[in-house]
PDB file of C-alpha atoms in Angstrom:
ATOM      1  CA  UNK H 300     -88.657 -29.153  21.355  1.00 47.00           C
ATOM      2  CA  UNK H 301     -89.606 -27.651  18.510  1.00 48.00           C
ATOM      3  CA  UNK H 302     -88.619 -27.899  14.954  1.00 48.00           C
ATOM      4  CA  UNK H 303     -89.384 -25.609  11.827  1.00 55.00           C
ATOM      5  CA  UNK H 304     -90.326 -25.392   8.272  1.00 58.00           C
ATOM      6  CA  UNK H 305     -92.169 -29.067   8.238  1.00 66.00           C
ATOM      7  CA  UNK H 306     -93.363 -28.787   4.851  1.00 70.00           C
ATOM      8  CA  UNK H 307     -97.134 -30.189   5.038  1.00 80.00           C
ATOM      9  CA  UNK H 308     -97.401 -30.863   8.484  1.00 79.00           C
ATOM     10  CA  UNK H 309    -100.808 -29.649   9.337  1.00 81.00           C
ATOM     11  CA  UNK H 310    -102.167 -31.901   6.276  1.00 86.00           C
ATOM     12  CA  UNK H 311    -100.212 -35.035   7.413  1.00 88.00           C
ATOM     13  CA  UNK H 312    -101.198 -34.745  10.711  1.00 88.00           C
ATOM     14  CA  UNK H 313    -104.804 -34.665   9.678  1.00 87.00           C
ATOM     15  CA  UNK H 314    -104.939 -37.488   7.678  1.00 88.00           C
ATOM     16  CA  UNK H 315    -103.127 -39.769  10.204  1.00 91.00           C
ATOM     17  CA  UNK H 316    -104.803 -42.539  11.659  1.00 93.00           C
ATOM     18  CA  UNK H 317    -102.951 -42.154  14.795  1.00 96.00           C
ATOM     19  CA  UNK H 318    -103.467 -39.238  15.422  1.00 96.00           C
ATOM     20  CA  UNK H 319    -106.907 -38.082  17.666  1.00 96.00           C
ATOM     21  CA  UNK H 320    -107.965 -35.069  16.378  1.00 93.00           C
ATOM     22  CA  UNK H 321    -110.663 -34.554  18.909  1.00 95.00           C
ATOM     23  CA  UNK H 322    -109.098 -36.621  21.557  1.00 96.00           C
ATOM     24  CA  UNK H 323    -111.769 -34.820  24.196  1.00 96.00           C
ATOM     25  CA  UNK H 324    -114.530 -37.376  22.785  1.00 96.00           C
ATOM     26  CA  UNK H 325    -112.578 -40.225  24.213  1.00 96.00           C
ATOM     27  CA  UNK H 326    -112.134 -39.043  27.910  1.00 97.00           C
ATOM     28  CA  UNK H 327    -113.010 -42.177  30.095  1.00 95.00           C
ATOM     29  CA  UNK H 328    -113.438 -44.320  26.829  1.00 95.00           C
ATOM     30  CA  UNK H 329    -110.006 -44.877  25.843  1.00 96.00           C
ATOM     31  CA  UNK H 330    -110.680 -48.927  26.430  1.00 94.00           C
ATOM     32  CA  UNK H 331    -112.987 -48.839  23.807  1.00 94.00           C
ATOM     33  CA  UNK H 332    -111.037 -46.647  21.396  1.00 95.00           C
ATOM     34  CA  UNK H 333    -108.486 -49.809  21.674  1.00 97.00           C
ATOM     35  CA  UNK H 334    -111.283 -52.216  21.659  1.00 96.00           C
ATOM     36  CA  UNK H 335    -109.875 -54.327  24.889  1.00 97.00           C
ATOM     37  CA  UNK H 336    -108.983 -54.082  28.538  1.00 96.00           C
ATOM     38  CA  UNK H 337    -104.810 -53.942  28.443  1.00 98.00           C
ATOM     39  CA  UNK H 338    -103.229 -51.110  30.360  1.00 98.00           C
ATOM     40  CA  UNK H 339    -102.955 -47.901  29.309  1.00 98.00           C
ATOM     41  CA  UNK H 340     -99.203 -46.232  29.229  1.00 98.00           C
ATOM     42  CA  UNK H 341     -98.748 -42.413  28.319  1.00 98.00           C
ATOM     43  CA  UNK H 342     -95.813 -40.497  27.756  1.00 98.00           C
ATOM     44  CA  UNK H 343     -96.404 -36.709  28.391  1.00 98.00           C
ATOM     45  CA  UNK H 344     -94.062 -34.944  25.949  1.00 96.00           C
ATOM     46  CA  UNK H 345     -93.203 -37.974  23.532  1.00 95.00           C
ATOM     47  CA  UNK H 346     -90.763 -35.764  20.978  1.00 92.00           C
ATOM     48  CA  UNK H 347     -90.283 -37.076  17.691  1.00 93.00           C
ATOM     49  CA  UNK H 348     -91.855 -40.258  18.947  1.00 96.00           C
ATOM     50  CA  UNK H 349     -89.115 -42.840  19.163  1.00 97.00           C
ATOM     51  CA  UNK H 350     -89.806 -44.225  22.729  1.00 97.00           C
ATOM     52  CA  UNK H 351     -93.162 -44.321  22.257  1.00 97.00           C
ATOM     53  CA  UNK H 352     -93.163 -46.015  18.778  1.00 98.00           C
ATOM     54  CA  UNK H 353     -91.047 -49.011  20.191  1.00 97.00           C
ATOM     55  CA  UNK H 354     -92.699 -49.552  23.419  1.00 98.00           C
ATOM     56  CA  UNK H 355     -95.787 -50.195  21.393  1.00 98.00           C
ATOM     57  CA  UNK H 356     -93.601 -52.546  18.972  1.00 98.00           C
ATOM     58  CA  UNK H 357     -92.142 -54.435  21.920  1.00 97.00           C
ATOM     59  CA  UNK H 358     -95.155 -54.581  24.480  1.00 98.00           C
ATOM     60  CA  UNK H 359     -98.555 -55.642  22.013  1.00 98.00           C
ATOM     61  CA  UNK H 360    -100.415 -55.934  24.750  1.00 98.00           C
ATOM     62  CA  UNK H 361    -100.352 -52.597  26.681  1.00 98.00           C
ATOM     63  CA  UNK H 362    -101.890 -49.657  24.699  1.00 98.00           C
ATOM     64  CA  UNK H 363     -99.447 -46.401  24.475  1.00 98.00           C
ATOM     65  CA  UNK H 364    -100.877 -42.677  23.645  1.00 98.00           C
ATOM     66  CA  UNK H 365     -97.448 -40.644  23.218  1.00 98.00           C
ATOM     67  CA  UNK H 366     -98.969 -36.780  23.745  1.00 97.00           C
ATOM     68  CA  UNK H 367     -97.082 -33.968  21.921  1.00 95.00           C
ATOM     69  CA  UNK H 368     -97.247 -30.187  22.112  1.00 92.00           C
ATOM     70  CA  UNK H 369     -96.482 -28.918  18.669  1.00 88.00           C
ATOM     71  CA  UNK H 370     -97.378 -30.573  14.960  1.00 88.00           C
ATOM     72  CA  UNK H 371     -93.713 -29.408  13.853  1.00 86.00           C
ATOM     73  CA  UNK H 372     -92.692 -32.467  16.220  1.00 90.00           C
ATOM     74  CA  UNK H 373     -95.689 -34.780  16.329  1.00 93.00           C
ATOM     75  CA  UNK H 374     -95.374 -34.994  12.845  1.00 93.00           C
ATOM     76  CA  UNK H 375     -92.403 -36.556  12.940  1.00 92.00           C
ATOM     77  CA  UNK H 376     -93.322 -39.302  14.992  1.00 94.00           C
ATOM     78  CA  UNK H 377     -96.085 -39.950  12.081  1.00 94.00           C
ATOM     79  CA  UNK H 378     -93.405 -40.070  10.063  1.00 93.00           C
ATOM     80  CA  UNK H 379     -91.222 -42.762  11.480  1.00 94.00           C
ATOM     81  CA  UNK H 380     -94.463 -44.812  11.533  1.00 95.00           C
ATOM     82  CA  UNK H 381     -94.361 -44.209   8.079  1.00 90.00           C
ATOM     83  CA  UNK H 382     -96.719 -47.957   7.172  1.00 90.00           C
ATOM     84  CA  UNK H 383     -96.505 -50.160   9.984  1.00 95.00           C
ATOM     85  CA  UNK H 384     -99.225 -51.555  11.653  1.00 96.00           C
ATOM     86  CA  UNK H 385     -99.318 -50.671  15.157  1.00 98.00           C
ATOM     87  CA  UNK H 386    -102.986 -51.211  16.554  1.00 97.00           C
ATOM     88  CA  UNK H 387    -101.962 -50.491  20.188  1.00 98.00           C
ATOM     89  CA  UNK H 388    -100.327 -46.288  19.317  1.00 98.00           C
ATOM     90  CA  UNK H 389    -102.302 -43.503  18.958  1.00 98.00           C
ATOM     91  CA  UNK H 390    -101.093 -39.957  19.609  1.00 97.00           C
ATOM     92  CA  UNK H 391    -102.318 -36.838  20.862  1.00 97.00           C
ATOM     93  CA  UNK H 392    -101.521 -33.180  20.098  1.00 95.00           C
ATOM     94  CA  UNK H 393    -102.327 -31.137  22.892  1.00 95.00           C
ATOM     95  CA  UNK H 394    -100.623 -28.885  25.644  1.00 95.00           C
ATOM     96  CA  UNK H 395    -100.209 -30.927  29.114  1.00 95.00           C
ATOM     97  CA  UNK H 396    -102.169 -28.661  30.779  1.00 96.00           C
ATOM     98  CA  UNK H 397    -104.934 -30.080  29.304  1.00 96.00           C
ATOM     99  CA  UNK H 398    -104.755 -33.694  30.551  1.00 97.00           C
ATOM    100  CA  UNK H 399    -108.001 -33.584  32.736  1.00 97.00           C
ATOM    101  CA  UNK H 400    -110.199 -32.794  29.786  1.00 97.00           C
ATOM    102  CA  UNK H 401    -108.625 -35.714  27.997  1.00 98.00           C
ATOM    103  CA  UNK H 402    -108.121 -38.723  30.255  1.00 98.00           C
ATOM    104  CA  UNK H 403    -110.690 -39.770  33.420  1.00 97.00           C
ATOM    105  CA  UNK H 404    -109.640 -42.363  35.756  1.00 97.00           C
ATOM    106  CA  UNK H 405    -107.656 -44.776  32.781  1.00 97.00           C
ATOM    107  CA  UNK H 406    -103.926 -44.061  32.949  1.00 98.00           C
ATOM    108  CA  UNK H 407    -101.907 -47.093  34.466  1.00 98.00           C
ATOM    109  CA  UNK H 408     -98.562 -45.072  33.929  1.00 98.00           C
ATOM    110  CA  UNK H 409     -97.163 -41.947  33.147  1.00 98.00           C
ATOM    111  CA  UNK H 410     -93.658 -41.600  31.256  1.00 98.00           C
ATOM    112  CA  UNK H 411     -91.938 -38.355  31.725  1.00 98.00           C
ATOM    113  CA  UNK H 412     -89.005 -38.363  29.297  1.00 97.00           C
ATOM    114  CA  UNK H 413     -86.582 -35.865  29.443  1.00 96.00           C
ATOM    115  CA  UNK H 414     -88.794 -32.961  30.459  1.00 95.00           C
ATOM    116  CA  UNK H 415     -88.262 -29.072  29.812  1.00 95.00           C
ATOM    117  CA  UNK H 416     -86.317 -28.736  33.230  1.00 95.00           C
ATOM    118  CA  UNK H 417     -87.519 -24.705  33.710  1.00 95.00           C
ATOM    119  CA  UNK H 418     -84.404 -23.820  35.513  1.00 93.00           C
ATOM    120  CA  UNK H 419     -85.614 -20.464  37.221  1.00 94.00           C
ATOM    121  CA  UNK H 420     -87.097 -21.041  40.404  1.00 90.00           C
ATOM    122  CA  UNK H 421     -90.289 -18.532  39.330  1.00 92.00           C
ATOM    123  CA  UNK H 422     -91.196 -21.250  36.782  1.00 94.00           C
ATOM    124  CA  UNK H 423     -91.383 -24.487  39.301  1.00 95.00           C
ATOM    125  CA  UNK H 424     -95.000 -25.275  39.068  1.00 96.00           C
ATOM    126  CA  UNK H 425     -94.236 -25.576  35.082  1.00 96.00           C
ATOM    127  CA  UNK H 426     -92.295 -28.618  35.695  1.00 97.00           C
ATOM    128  CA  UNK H 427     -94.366 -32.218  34.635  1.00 98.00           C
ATOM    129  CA  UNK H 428     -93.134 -33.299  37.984  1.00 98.00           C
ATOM    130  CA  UNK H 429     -94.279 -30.271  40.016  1.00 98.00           C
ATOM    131  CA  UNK H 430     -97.075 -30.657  43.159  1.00 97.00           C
ATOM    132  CA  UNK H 431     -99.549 -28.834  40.186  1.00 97.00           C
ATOM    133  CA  UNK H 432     -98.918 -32.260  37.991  1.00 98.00           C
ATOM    134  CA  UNK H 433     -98.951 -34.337  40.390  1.00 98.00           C
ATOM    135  CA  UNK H 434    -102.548 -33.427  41.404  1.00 98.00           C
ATOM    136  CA  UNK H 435    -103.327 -33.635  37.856  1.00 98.00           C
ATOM    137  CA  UNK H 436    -102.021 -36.586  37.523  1.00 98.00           C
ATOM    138  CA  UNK H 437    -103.980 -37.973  40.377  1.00 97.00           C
ATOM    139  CA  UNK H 438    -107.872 -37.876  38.498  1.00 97.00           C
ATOM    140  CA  UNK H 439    -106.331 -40.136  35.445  1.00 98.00           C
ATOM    141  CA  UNK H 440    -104.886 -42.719  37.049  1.00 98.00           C
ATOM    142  CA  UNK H 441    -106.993 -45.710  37.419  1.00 96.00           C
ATOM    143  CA  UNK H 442    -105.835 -47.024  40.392  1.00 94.00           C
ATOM    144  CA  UNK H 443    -102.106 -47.323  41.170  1.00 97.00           C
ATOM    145  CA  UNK H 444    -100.209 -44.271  40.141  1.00 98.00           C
ATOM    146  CA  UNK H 445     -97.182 -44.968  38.612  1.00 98.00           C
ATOM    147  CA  UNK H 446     -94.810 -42.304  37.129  1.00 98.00           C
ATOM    148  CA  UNK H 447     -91.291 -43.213  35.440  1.00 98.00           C
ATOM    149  CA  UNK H 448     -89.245 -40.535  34.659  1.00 98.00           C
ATOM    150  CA  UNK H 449     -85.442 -39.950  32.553  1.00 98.00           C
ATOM    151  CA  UNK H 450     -83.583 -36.865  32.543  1.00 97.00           C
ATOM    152  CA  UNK H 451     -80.440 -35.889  31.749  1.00 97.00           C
ATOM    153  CA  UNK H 452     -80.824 -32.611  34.048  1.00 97.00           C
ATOM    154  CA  UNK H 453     -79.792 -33.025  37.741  1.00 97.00           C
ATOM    155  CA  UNK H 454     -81.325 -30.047  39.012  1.00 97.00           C
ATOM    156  CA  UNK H 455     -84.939 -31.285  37.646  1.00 98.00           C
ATOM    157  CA  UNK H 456     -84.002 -34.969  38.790  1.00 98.00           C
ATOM    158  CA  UNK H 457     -82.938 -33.789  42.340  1.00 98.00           C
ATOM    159  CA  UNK H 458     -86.894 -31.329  42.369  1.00 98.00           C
ATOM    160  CA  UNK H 459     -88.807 -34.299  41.394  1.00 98.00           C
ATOM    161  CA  UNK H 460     -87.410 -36.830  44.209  1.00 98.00           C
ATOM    162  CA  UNK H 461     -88.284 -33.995  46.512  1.00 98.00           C
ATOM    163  CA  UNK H 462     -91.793 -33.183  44.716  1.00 98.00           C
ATOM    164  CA  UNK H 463     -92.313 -36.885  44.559  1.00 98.00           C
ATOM    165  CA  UNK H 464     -91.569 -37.768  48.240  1.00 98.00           C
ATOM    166  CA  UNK H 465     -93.741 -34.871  49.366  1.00 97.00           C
ATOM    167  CA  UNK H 466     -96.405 -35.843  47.391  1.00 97.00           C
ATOM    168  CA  UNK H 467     -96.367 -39.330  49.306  1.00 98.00           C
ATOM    169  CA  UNK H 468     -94.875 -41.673  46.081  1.00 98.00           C
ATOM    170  CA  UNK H 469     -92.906 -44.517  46.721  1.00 98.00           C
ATOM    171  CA  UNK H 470     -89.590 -45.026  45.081  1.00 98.00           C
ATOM    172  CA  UNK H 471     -89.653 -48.265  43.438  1.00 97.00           C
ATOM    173  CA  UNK H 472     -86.652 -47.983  41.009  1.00 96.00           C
ATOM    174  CA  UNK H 473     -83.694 -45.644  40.954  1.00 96.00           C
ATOM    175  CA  UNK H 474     -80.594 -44.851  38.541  1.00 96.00           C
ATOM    176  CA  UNK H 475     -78.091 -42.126  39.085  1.00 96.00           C
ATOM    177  CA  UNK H 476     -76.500 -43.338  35.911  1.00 95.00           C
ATOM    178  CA  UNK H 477     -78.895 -45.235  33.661  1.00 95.00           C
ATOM    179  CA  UNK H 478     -76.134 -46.670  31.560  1.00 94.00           C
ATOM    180  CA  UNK H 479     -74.013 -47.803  34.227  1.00 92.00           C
ATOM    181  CA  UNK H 480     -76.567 -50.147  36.365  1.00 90.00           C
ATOM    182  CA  UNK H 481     -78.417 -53.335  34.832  1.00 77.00           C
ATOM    183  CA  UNK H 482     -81.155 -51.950  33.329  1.00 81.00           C
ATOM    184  CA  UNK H 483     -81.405 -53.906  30.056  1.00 78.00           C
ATOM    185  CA  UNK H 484     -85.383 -53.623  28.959  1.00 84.00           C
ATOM    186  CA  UNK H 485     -84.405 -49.694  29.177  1.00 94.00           C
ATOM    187  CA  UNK H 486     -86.141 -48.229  25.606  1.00 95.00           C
ATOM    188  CA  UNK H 487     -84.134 -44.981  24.796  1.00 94.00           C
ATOM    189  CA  UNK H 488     -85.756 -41.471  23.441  1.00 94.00           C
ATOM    190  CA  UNK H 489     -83.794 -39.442  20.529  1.00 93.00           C
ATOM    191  CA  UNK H 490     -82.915 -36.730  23.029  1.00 90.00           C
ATOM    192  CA  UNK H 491     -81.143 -39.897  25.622  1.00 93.00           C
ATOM    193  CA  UNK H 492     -79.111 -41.691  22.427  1.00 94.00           C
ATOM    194  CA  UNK H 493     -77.722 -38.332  21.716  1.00 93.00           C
ATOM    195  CA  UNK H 494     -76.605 -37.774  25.273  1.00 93.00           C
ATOM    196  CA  UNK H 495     -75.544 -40.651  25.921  1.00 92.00           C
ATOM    197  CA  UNK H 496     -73.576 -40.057  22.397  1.00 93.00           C
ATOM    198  CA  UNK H 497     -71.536 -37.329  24.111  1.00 94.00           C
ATOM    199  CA  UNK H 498     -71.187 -39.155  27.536  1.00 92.00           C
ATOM    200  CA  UNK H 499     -73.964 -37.627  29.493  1.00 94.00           C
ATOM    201  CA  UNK H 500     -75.373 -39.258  32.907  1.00 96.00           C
ATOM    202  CA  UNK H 501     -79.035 -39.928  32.334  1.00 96.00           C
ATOM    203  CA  UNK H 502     -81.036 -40.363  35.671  1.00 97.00           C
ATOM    204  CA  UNK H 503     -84.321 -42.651  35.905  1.00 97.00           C
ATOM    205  CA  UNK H 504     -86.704 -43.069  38.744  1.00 98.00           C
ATOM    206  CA  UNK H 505     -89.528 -44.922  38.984  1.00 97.00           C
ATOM    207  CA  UNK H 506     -92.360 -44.011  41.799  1.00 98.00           C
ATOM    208  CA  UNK H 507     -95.378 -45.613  42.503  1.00 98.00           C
ATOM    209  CA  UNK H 508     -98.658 -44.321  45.086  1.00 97.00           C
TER     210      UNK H 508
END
């Protein structure tokens, strides 16, 4: 997602003290950075910030990073922060691919909220749930590697049960209609309220290895 003409973005996102400009310095530090021991959460692909913002309102002691591609959506998020005081958020913007030079061994979970699906088949391994991910995904988690995932797409919900299962997680958690089971600590993105909005099925899963 992006968005254009963000007047100033560049400069806001500089001066924010969320944001890690050189988030690199941090790899394997990250306790430190939050000056304590809690868990770590990411979300991979955090959009305007929403989710993210209110996990870290609701859950003080577990430390979020919400990681964002492009400053005409990161800034945003900086935005709806606007003054609060939220010592447990800081953001990242950085392409996914890059996730190994950022994070060593530190991750307790991974949220992957409503992904770019990549419909052709040609563009599988671009998927944040693909095999090439998952290995990723494998050198930042600290010990148990736990991935929760919403989508509104069924194709890219029915590719990561598979990718998951093949990649030997363990389905803890399941929804084939989010809003229709009992799932009442459920923190919704931008992209879900507005589906949701205009009656759209949102699928979860939660997988742990």
């Amino acid at each position: 997602m992006r968005l254009r003409n963000v007047k100033n973005a560049k400069e806001q996102i500089e001066s924010s003290s969320y944001i890690l400009l050189e988030p690199k310095e941090f790899r394997g530090n990250f306790r430190k950075l939050f000056d304590n021991d809690n868990p770590i959460y990411i979300e991979i692909g955090m959009g305007k910030g929403q989710f993210i913002i209110n996990n870290a309102l609701k859950y003080p002691n577990i430390n979020f990073i919400g990681i964002e591609k492009y400053d005409s959506v990161i800034v945003r998020a900086i935005q709806k922060i606007g003054n609060m005081d939220i010592p447990n958020l800081k953001l990242i913007r950085m392409d996914a691919l890059e996730i190994n030079d950022v994070f060593d061994k530190e991750i307790d979970r991974i949220y992957l909220n409503f992904s770019d699906p990549w419909p052709k088949d040609r563009h599988e391994h671009r998927r944040l749930s693909s095999i090439k991910f998952l290995e990723k995904y494998d050198l930042i988690f600290k010990d148990i590697k736990n991935i929760v995932m919403k989508t509104d797409n069924r194709k890219l919900f029915e590719f990561s049960i598979r990718s998951f299962n093949n990649y030997g997680y363990k389905i803890e958690d399941i929804s084939l209609d989010l809003y229709n089971d009992d799932h009442e600590l459920n923190i919704p993105t931008e992209y879900e309220d507005r589906f949701v909005s205009r009656g759209q099925v949102i699928y979860m899963i939660d997988v742990t290895k």
